mmCIF file of C-alpha atoms in Angstrom:
data_model
loop_
_atom_site.group_PDB
_atom_site.id
_atom_site.type_symbol
_atom_site.label_atom_id
_atom_site.label_comp_id
_atom_site.label_asym_id
_atom_site.label_seq_id
_atom_site.Cartn_x
_atom_site.Cartn_y
_atom_site.Cartn_z
ATOM 1 C CA MET A 156 5.781 72.838 -15.469
ATOM 2 C CA THR A 157 3.917 76.124 -14.973
ATOM 3 C CA ARG A 158 2.333 77.118 -11.665
ATOM 4 C CA THR A 159 -1.086 76.595 -13.224
ATOM 5 C CA GLU A 160 -0.119 73.044 -14.165
ATOM 6 C CA LYS A 161 1.323 72.394 -10.700
ATOM 7 C CA ILE A 162 -1.844 73.630 -9.006
ATOM 8 C CA ARG A 163 -4.024 71.482 -11.261
ATOM 9 C CA SER A 164 -1.831 68.401 -10.810
ATOM 10 C CA ARG A 165 -1.556 68.613 -7.032
ATOM 11 C CA LEU A 166 -5.269 69.232 -6.522
ATOM 12 C CA GLN A 167 -6.207 66.451 -8.934
ATOM 13 C CA GLU A 168 -3.952 64.029 -7.081
ATOM 14 C CA ALA A 169 -5.148 65.021 -3.595
ATOM 15 C CA PHE A 170 -8.888 65.332 -4.177
ATOM 16 C CA ALA A 171 -9.871 63.494 -7.397
ATOM 17 C CA PRO A 172 -12.367 66.319 -7.982
ATOM 18 C CA ARG A 173 -15.543 66.140 -10.055
ATOM 19 C CA VAL A 174 -14.912 69.752 -11.056
ATOM 20 C CA LEU A 175 -11.581 71.551 -11.133
ATOM 21 C CA GLU A 176 -11.089 74.975 -12.682
ATOM 22 C CA VAL A 177 -7.788 76.810 -12.285
ATOM 23 C CA VAL A 178 -7.759 80.331 -13.717
ATOM 24 C CA ASP A 179 -4.671 82.551 -13.887
ATOM 25 C CA ASP A 180 -6.234 85.888 -12.964
ATOM 26 C CA SER A 181 -2.939 87.779 -12.821
ATOM 27 C CA GLU A 182 -3.518 90.155 -15.724
ATOM 28 C CA ARG A 183 -6.481 91.711 -13.898
ATOM 29 C CA HIS A 184 -4.019 92.693 -11.146
ATOM 30 C CA ARG A 185 -1.358 94.369 -13.288
ATOM 31 C CA GLY A 186 0.068 97.288 -11.338
ATOM 32 C CA HIS A 187 -1.144 95.947 -7.993
ATOM 33 C CA ALA A 188 0.919 94.497 -5.168
ATOM 34 C CA GLY A 189 2.241 91.039 -5.869
ATOM 35 C CA TYR A 190 1.810 91.186 -9.637
ATOM 36 C CA GLN A 191 4.610 89.363 -11.422
ATOM 37 C CA GLU A 192 5.487 90.077 -15.025
ATOM 38 C CA GLY A 193 4.421 87.076 -17.063
ATOM 39 C CA GLY A 194 1.513 86.260 -14.782
ATOM 40 C CA GLU A 195 0.960 83.223 -12.595
ATOM 41 C CA SER A 196 0.762 85.282 -9.389
ATOM 42 C CA HIS A 197 -3.027 85.509 -8.848
ATOM 43 C CA PHE A 198 -5.334 82.500 -9.220
ATOM 44 C CA ARG A 199 -8.991 81.564 -8.921
ATOM 45 C CA VAL A 200 -9.742 77.912 -8.201
ATOM 46 C CA ARG A 201 -13.119 76.186 -8.228
ATOM 47 C CA ILE A 202 -13.046 72.651 -6.919
ATOM 48 C CA GLU A 203 -15.756 70.110 -6.095
ATOM 49 C CA SER A 204 -14.843 66.866 -4.378
ATOM 50 C CA GLU A 205 -16.513 64.460 -1.978
ATOM 51 C CA LYS A 206 -13.345 64.699 0.132
ATOM 52 C CA PHE A 207 -14.566 68.098 1.379
ATOM 53 C CA ASP A 208 -17.815 66.616 2.703
ATOM 54 C CA GLY A 209 -18.248 67.377 6.400
ATOM 55 C CA LEU A 210 -15.298 69.775 6.587
ATOM 56 C CA SER A 211 -15.717 73.348 7.754
ATOM 57 C CA ARG A 212 -14.833 76.114 5.341
ATOM 58 C CA VAL A 213 -11.574 76.738 7.206
ATOM 59 C CA ALA A 214 -10.689 73.020 7.105
ATOM 60 C CA GLN A 215 -11.424 72.921 3.357
ATOM 61 C CA HIS A 216 -9.089 75.847 2.718
ATOM 62 C CA ARG A 217 -6.385 74.319 4.887
ATOM 63 C CA ALA A 218 -6.702 71.033 2.999
ATOM 64 C CA VAL A 219 -6.216 72.816 -0.323
ATOM 65 C CA HIS A 220 -3.197 74.740 0.963
ATOM 66 C CA ASP A 221 -1.700 71.528 2.372
ATOM 67 C CA ALA A 222 -2.228 69.756 -0.963
ATOM 68 C CA LEU A 223 -0.537 72.587 -2.854
ATOM 69 C CA GLY A 224 2.422 72.566 -0.485
ATOM 70 C CA LYS A 225 4.356 75.400 1.121
ATOM 71 C CA ASP A 226 6.719 75.643 -1.834
ATOM 72 C CA LEU A 227 3.952 76.422 -4.332
ATOM 73 C CA VAL A 228 1.840 78.537 -1.976
ATOM 74 C CA SER A 229 4.869 80.744 -1.302
ATOM 75 C CA GLU A 230 5.133 81.502 -5.041
ATOM 76 C CA ILE A 231 1.509 82.645 -5.323
ATOM 77 C CA HIS A 232 0.462 86.136 -4.271
ATOM 78 C CA ALA A 233 -3.321 85.553 -4.237
ATOM 79 C CA LEU A 234 -5.447 82.416 -4.297
ATOM 80 C CA ALA A 235 -9.235 82.719 -4.369
ATOM 81 C CA LEU A 236 -10.974 79.432 -3.592
ATOM 82 C CA LYS A 237 -14.514 78.253 -4.263
ATOM 83 C CA ILE A 238 -14.859 74.831 -2.665
ATOM 84 C CA SER A 239 -17.806 72.457 -2.438
ATOM 85 C CA ALA A 240 -18.359 68.826 -1.581
#
């Protein structure tokens, strides 16, 4: 399973989102710190779920990181999140 698939699967399971977009943005960062040949090092995620309702922005980000797990987060150099309830 690719990192993209793992991200999608874990977020789907944790949040049952109405909207979930996971974009491997690695190629835009070729030559920059953290770039890994073959990609899957830099991601953009857009997620909308009622489970974020009432949470602060920091709490939303923490919830996403917790859902992804330390193992997967440690493999990712950059993760840009756009979260809404």
